[in-house]
Amino acid sequence: MLSLIVVFVALNLDKFFGEPKRFHPLVGFGNLAGQAEAKLNRVDSCRFVWGLLALILLCVIPAFLSYLLSHLFRQYSWLVEIPIVYLALGFSSLLQHSSRVEKALNDDNLSAARQQAAMMVSRDTEHMNEEQIACAAIESTLENGSDSTYAVIFWYMLGGIPAIVLYRLTNTLDAMWGYRTERYEQFGKAAARLDDVLNFVPARITSVFYALSGITKKALKSWGNHAHLLASPNGGPVMSAGAGSLDLKLGGPCIYHGKHVNKPYFGGEKTPNSTDIDRANRLVTRSLIYWLLLASLFTFALEVLS
């Protein structure tokens, strides 16, 4: 029951205060990871080994140290857990980013909308039209709803602070190094594979609740027909289920790092526009509420039975 209380308090802190504007630990970690990559990512045949070493130093060791810390302060663990869960969550910032894209589109300011979208996605945005911008923002909202919220809560509930530290740091490295480019394909492979493993179950939980929170039949159909077509083994189920639930046709050709990629279409039938960004935000929020209600009932039932 305590872990559920911690989650609710952390979510409310995230709602009212958002992510810290200064001295965010993940920003500091990203800077440290950038320095480590610059020194360890050498142009030789051992790039994978160097990347694995970086993963151990930056993620595994901090997770182990957090395990020791959680045992040292076991009686007052909530004092440590609440701020860590709060800092690991990215729910409010995700909705804020997508809302800024929507506002810029509603103001007919394509330049600003492209700039805001570029803060959410890794694809090139400078030549996107309104439909492509809305599509990119919605895809990012759906996928990161899993990465920055569902998975964070899942791993905290399952493994406490060590699990959430390992997950969030690995996920950050994957966001930085998980690209199939000459520089990162081998060096970032260990972080990308561990992130795939850690996100496997949370992604499918997210997909189920996306389906239950919208047009369920279309969500399940899209999940079954389209998930395997997408590059990410976890983003595929999440985005295809979310797109179907909203009855939106997402995907399509785009540009990543200067290269044209024929990304398949997936989801429903409707072409996305700016108003659908808010619909995506509401779907992510609604599905999270349903999941927390179910988790609360499950936890209460366990308390009664025990």
Tab-separated table of C-alpha atoms in Angstrom:
chain	number	residue	atom	x	y	z
A	1	MET	CA	0.000	0.000	0.000
A	2	LEU	CA	2.901	2.358	0.800
A	3	SER	CA	4.266	2.063	-2.740
A	4	LEU	CA	0.885	3.066	-4.169
A	5	ILE	CA	0.763	6.104	-1.868
A	6	VAL	CA	4.251	7.064	-3.023
A	7	VAL	CA	3.103	6.869	-6.666
A	8	PHE	CA	0.053	9.078	-6.043
A	9	VAL	CA	2.105	11.679	-4.161
A	10	ALA	CA	4.800	11.689	-6.867
A	11	LEU	CA	2.206	12.063	-9.634
A	12	ASN	CA	0.643	15.013	-7.838
A	13	LEU	CA	4.037	16.639	-7.370
A	14	ASP	CA	4.629	16.149	-11.095
A	15	LYS	CA	1.203	17.643	-11.860
A	16	PHE	CA	1.574	20.773	-9.716
A	17	PHE	CA	5.301	21.476	-10.071
A	18	GLY	CA	6.257	19.744	-13.322
A	19	GLU	CA	9.864	18.773	-13.836
A	20	PRO	CA	12.510	20.930	-12.114
A	21	LYS	CA	13.669	23.776	-14.311
A	22	ARG	CA	17.132	23.749	-12.766
A	23	PHE	CA	19.445	21.013	-11.548
A	24	HIS	CA	17.362	18.111	-12.816
A	25	PRO	CA	19.339	14.927	-12.042
A	26	LEU	CA	18.554	13.420	-15.450
A	27	VAL	CA	19.981	16.494	-17.164
A	28	GLY	CA	23.162	16.113	-15.132
A	29	PHE	CA	23.206	12.409	-15.951
A	30	GLY	CA	22.808	13.215	-19.643
A	31	ASN	CA	25.802	15.551	-19.487
A	32	LEU	CA	27.849	12.867	-17.735
A	33	ALA	CA	26.761	10.283	-20.311
A	34	GLY	CA	27.788	12.640	-23.108
A	35	GLN	CA	31.261	13.008	-21.616
A	36	ALA	CA	31.578	9.242	-21.158
A	37	GLU	CA	30.519	8.615	-24.755
A	38	ALA	CA	33.036	11.154	-26.071
A	39	LYS	CA	35.866	9.337	-24.283
A	40	LEU	CA	34.785	5.708	-24.676
A	41	ASN	CA	33.192	5.635	-28.130
A	42	ARG	CA	36.378	4.894	-29.987
A	43	VAL	CA	36.664	4.190	-33.697
A	44	ASP	CA	37.722	0.537	-33.417
A	45	SER	CA	36.302	-2.972	-33.399
A	46	CYS	CA	35.454	-2.879	-29.683
A	47	ARG	CA	32.715	-0.249	-29.765
A	48	PHE	CA	30.120	-2.678	-28.384
A	49	VAL	CA	32.407	-3.560	-25.452
A	50	TRP	CA	33.033	0.098	-24.669
A	51	GLY	CA	29.291	0.749	-24.825
A	52	LEU	CA	28.629	-2.163	-22.467
A	53	LEU	CA	31.230	-0.807	-20.054
A	54	ALA	CA	29.581	2.626	-20.201
A	55	LEU	CA	26.196	1.033	-19.463
A	56	ILE	CA	27.590	-0.770	-16.403
A	57	LEU	CA	29.312	2.336	-15.070
A	58	LEU	CA	26.424	4.717	-15.687
A	59	CYS	CA	23.379	2.511	-14.936
A	60	VAL	CA	24.138	-0.777	-13.195
A	61	ILE	CA	26.438	0.637	-10.526
A	62	PRO	CA	24.066	3.537	-9.589
A	63	ALA	CA	21.204	1.014	-9.373
A	64	PHE	CA	23.261	-1.134	-6.991
A	65	LEU	CA	24.186	1.885	-4.884
A	66	SER	CA	20.522	2.875	-4.686
A	67	TYR	CA	19.781	-0.672	-3.490
A	68	LEU	CA	22.251	-0.205	-0.645
A	69	LEU	CA	20.786	3.230	0.124
A	70	SER	CA	17.226	1.901	0.250
A	71	HIS	CA	18.273	-0.754	2.770
A	72	LEU	CA	20.221	1.746	4.850
A	73	PHE	CA	17.166	3.984	5.260
A	74	ARG	CA	14.568	1.218	5.229
A	75	GLN	CA	12.427	2.694	8.020
A	76	TYR	CA	12.148	6.062	6.281
A	77	SER	CA	12.250	4.779	2.712
A	78	TRP	CA	9.317	6.953	1.607
A	79	LEU	CA	11.387	10.079	2.211
A	80	VAL	CA	13.772	8.859	-0.492
A	81	GLU	CA	11.238	7.152	-2.742
A	82	ILE	CA	8.830	10.062	-3.266
A	83	PRO	CA	11.409	12.498	-4.719
A	84	ILE	CA	13.055	9.780	-6.842
A	85	VAL	CA	9.749	8.626	-8.361
A	86	TYR	CA	8.755	12.271	-8.910
A	87	LEU	CA	12.033	13.033	-10.691
A	88	ALA	CA	11.785	9.861	-12.787
A	89	LEU	CA	8.297	10.700	-14.053
A	90	GLY	CA	7.901	12.748	-17.208
A	91	PHE	CA	4.125	12.787	-17.488
A	92	SER	CA	3.355	16.497	-17.115
A	93	SER	CA	6.282	17.608	-19.255
A	94	LEU	CA	5.154	15.223	-22.012
A	95	LEU	CA	1.661	16.727	-22.086
A	96	GLN	CA	3.092	20.246	-21.944
A	97	HIS	CA	5.401	19.628	-24.913
A	98	SER	CA	2.612	18.234	-27.083
A	99	SER	CA	0.253	21.054	-26.043
A	100	ARG	CA	2.834	23.610	-27.209
A	101	VAL	CA	2.872	21.946	-30.630
A	102	GLU	CA	-0.931	22.071	-30.722
A	103	LYS	CA	-0.990	25.759	-29.756
A	104	ALA	CA	1.524	26.684	-32.440
A	105	LEU	CA	-0.509	24.829	-35.068
A	106	ASN	CA	-3.729	26.489	-33.908
A	107	ASP	CA	-1.971	29.855	-34.233
A	108	ASP	CA	-0.968	28.927	-37.824
A	109	ASN	CA	2.667	29.287	-36.817
A	110	LEU	CA	4.294	26.376	-38.672
A	111	SER	CA	7.796	27.549	-37.838
A	112	ALA	CA	7.114	27.471	-34.093
A	113	ALA	CA	5.251	24.160	-34.428
A	114	ARG	CA	8.259	22.597	-36.178
A	115	GLN	CA	10.570	23.859	-33.453
A	116	GLN	CA	8.327	22.476	-30.706
A	117	ALA	CA	7.960	19.150	-32.519
A	118	ALA	CA	11.736	18.904	-32.869
A	119	MET	CA	11.940	18.870	-29.064
A	120	MET	CA	9.768	15.736	-28.993
A	121	VAL	CA	11.017	13.609	-31.896
A	122	SER	CA	14.309	12.578	-33.468
A	123	ARG	CA	13.088	12.924	-37.062
A	124	ASP	CA	13.818	16.062	-39.069
A	125	THR	CA	10.989	18.602	-38.737
A	126	GLU	CA	12.124	21.626	-40.738
A	127	HIS	CA	10.055	20.795	-43.845
A	128	MET	CA	7.023	19.191	-42.180
A	129	ASN	CA	3.488	20.300	-42.983
A	130	GLU	CA	0.672	20.555	-40.422
A	131	GLU	CA	-0.415	16.927	-40.800
A	132	GLN	CA	3.140	15.607	-40.398
A	133	ILE	CA	3.758	17.793	-37.346
A	134	ALA	CA	0.538	16.630	-35.679
A	135	CYS	CA	1.364	13.042	-36.555
A	136	ALA	CA	4.859	13.294	-35.055
A	137	ALA	CA	3.589	14.905	-31.845
A	138	ILE	CA	0.875	12.274	-31.394
A	139	GLU	CA	3.246	9.372	-32.034
A	140	SER	CA	5.696	10.799	-29.485
A	141	THR	CA	2.937	11.354	-26.928
A	142	LEU	CA	1.708	7.783	-27.249
A	143	GLU	CA	5.155	6.191	-27.138
A	144	ASN	CA	6.534	8.347	-24.340
A	145	GLY	CA	3.380	7.864	-22.310
A	146	SER	CA	4.707	4.333	-21.873
A	147	ASP	CA	8.394	5.206	-21.438
A	148	SER	CA	8.061	8.162	-19.084
A	149	THR	CA	5.071	7.091	-17.000
A	150	TYR	CA	3.819	3.523	-17.250
A	151	ALA	CA	7.264	1.921	-17.186
A	152	VAL	CA	8.454	4.169	-14.358
A	153	ILE	CA	5.492	3.221	-12.160
A	154	PHE	CA	5.693	-0.452	-13.183
A	155	TRP	CA	9.328	-0.849	-12.204
A	156	TYR	CA	8.914	1.078	-8.974
A	157	MET	CA	5.962	-1.085	-7.927
A	158	LEU	CA	7.867	-4.231	-8.903
A	159	GLY	CA	11.403	-3.561	-7.733
A	160	GLY	CA	11.488	-0.327	-5.748
A	161	ILE	CA	14.121	2.362	-6.109
A	162	PRO	CA	16.917	0.171	-7.594
A	163	ALA	CA	14.615	-0.951	-10.415
A	164	ILE	CA	13.412	2.565	-11.194
A	165	VAL	CA	16.979	3.925	-11.202
A	166	LEU	CA	18.166	1.167	-13.548
A	167	TYR	CA	15.188	1.676	-15.853
A	168	ARG	CA	15.246	5.483	-16.045
A	169	LEU	CA	18.995	5.754	-16.582
A	170	THR	CA	18.977	3.014	-19.218
A	171	ASN	CA	16.044	4.664	-20.967
A	172	THR	CA	17.957	7.963	-21.009
A	173	LEU	CA	21.003	6.282	-22.557
A	174	ASP	CA	18.790	4.628	-25.175
A	175	ALA	CA	17.342	8.041	-26.062
A	176	MET	CA	20.888	9.381	-26.474
A	177	TRP	CA	22.653	6.411	-28.075
A	178	GLY	CA	19.941	4.161	-29.481
A	179	TYR	CA	20.386	5.145	-33.120
A	180	ARG	CA	21.372	2.947	-36.044
A	181	THR	CA	24.094	5.271	-37.239
A	182	GLU	CA	27.767	4.597	-37.753
A	183	ARG	CA	28.613	6.338	-34.492
A	184	TYR	CA	26.030	4.718	-32.227
A	185	GLU	CA	24.888	1.371	-33.672
A	186	GLN	CA	27.539	-0.694	-31.881
A	187	PHE	CA	28.299	1.608	-28.963
A	188	GLY	CA	24.647	2.061	-28.015
A	189	LYS	CA	23.539	-1.523	-28.676
A	190	ALA	CA	23.842	-2.747	-25.062
A	191	ALA	CA	21.795	0.179	-23.727
A	192	ALA	CA	19.206	-0.237	-26.496
A	193	ARG	CA	18.815	-3.984	-25.884
A	194	LEU	CA	18.491	-3.572	-22.102
A	195	ASP	CA	15.930	-0.813	-22.646
A	196	ASP	CA	13.972	-3.172	-24.936
A	197	VAL	CA	13.923	-5.823	-22.202
A	198	LEU	CA	12.915	-3.384	-19.448
A	199	ASN	CA	10.130	-1.898	-21.574
A	200	PHE	CA	8.679	-5.175	-22.875
A	201	VAL	CA	6.024	-5.725	-20.177
A	202	PRO	CA	5.188	-2.036	-19.476
A	203	ALA	CA	4.691	-1.404	-23.211
A	204	ARG	CA	2.115	-4.174	-23.469
A	205	ILE	CA	0.321	-3.005	-20.320
A	206	THR	CA	0.191	0.475	-21.856
A	207	SER	CA	-1.159	-0.935	-25.113
A	208	VAL	CA	-3.951	-2.769	-23.306
A	209	PHE	CA	-5.041	0.336	-21.421
A	210	TYR	CA	-4.809	2.515	-24.545
A	211	ALA	CA	-7.155	0.030	-26.185
A	212	LEU	CA	-9.561	0.026	-23.239
A	213	SER	CA	-9.575	3.837	-23.075
A	214	GLY	CA	-10.729	4.523	-26.630
A	215	ILE	CA	-12.100	2.615	-29.613
A	216	THR	CA	-11.150	-0.811	-28.317
A	217	LYS	CA	-11.954	-2.874	-31.402
A	218	LYS	CA	-9.929	-0.658	-33.742
A	219	ALA	CA	-7.074	-0.474	-31.237
A	220	LEU	CA	-6.771	-4.255	-30.997
A	221	LYS	CA	-7.058	-4.619	-34.768
A	222	SER	CA	-4.311	-2.058	-35.353
A	223	TRP	CA	-2.118	-3.669	-32.686
A	224	GLY	CA	-2.472	-7.066	-34.332
A	225	ASN	CA	-2.031	-5.845	-37.913
A	226	HIS	CA	0.519	-3.061	-37.608
A	227	ALA	CA	2.704	-3.428	-34.504
A	228	HIS	CA	5.137	-5.821	-36.178
A	229	LEU	CA	5.606	-3.409	-39.090
A	230	LEU	CA	7.188	-0.750	-36.884
A	231	ALA	CA	10.881	-0.724	-36.039
A	232	SER	CA	10.592	-0.634	-32.251
A	233	PRO	CA	9.552	-3.923	-30.586
A	234	ASN	CA	7.883	-1.960	-27.777
A	235	GLY	CA	6.920	1.269	-29.502
A	236	GLY	CA	5.133	-0.771	-32.171
A	237	PRO	CA	2.390	-2.177	-29.893
A	238	VAL	CA	2.057	1.102	-27.967
A	239	MET	CA	1.730	3.415	-30.971
A	240	SER	CA	-0.380	1.078	-33.090
A	241	ALA	CA	-2.826	0.436	-30.234
A	242	GLY	CA	-2.986	4.145	-29.420
A	243	ALA	CA	-3.470	5.148	-33.048
A	244	GLY	CA	-6.261	2.613	-33.480
A	245	SER	CA	-7.901	3.716	-30.247
A	246	LEU	CA	-7.994	7.274	-31.602
A	247	ASP	CA	-8.883	6.061	-35.129
A	248	LEU	CA	-5.952	8.055	-36.519
A	249	LYS	CA	-3.758	7.179	-39.483
A	250	LEU	CA	-0.218	7.726	-38.226
A	251	GLY	CA	3.209	6.921	-39.630
A	252	GLY	CA	4.221	7.449	-43.239
A	253	PRO	CA	7.476	8.563	-44.935
A	254	CYS	CA	9.720	10.879	-42.931
A	255	ILE	CA	13.345	11.945	-42.604
A	256	TYR	CA	15.675	10.723	-39.852
A	257	HIS	CA	19.140	12.284	-39.610
A	258	GLY	CA	18.963	13.408	-43.225
A	259	LYS	CA	17.829	10.037	-44.594
A	260	HIS	CA	14.393	9.289	-46.045
A	261	VAL	CA	12.641	6.447	-44.231
A	262	ASN	CA	9.536	4.771	-45.636
A	263	LYS	CA	7.829	4.304	-42.317
A	264	PRO	CA	4.597	2.287	-42.725
A	265	TYR	CA	1.204	3.763	-42.007
A	266	PHE	CA	-0.636	2.341	-39.016
A	267	GLY	CA	-3.714	2.913	-36.870
A	268	GLY	CA	-7.129	3.976	-38.107
A	269	GLU	CA	-8.510	5.978	-40.994
A	270	LYS	CA	-8.635	9.646	-39.967
A	271	THR	CA	-5.877	12.052	-41.010
A	272	PRO	CA	-4.479	13.746	-37.864
A	273	ASN	CA	-4.681	17.475	-37.236
A	274	SER	CA	-3.921	19.796	-34.326
A	275	THR	CA	-7.086	18.950	-32.364
A	276	ASP	CA	-6.065	15.289	-32.300
A	277	ILE	CA	-3.015	16.162	-30.217
A	278	ASP	CA	-5.325	17.034	-27.336
A	279	ARG	CA	-7.236	13.795	-27.950
A	280	ALA	CA	-3.966	11.880	-27.621
A	281	ASN	CA	-3.161	13.707	-24.385
A	282	ARG	CA	-6.573	12.812	-22.993
A	283	LEU	CA	-6.186	9.174	-24.054
A	284	VAL	CA	-2.846	8.872	-22.238
A	285	THR	CA	-4.288	10.567	-19.141
A	286	ARG	CA	-7.463	8.493	-19.125
A	287	SER	CA	-5.612	5.210	-19.561
A	288	LEU	CA	-3.272	6.097	-16.680
A	289	ILE	CA	-6.251	6.826	-14.410
A	290	TYR	CA	-7.839	3.475	-15.290
A	291	TRP	CA	-4.596	1.642	-14.641
A	292	LEU	CA	-4.079	3.326	-11.261
A	293	LEU	CA	-7.648	2.500	-10.266
A	294	LEU	CA	-7.078	-1.146	-11.124
A	295	ALA	CA	-3.749	-1.157	-9.274
A	296	SER	CA	-5.456	0.377	-6.231
A	297	LEU	CA	-8.209	-2.259	-6.238
A	298	PHE	CA	-5.652	-5.031	-6.643
A	299	THR	CA	-3.501	-3.676	-3.806
A	300	PHE	CA	-6.526	-3.248	-1.536
A	301	ALA	CA	-7.654	-6.811	-2.267
A	302	LEU	CA	-4.206	-8.136	-1.343
A	303	GLU	CA	-4.284	-6.167	1.913
A	304	VAL	CA	-7.711	-7.620	2.803
A	305	LEU	CA	-6.737	-11.183	1.919
A	306	SER	CA	-3.522	-10.981	3.903
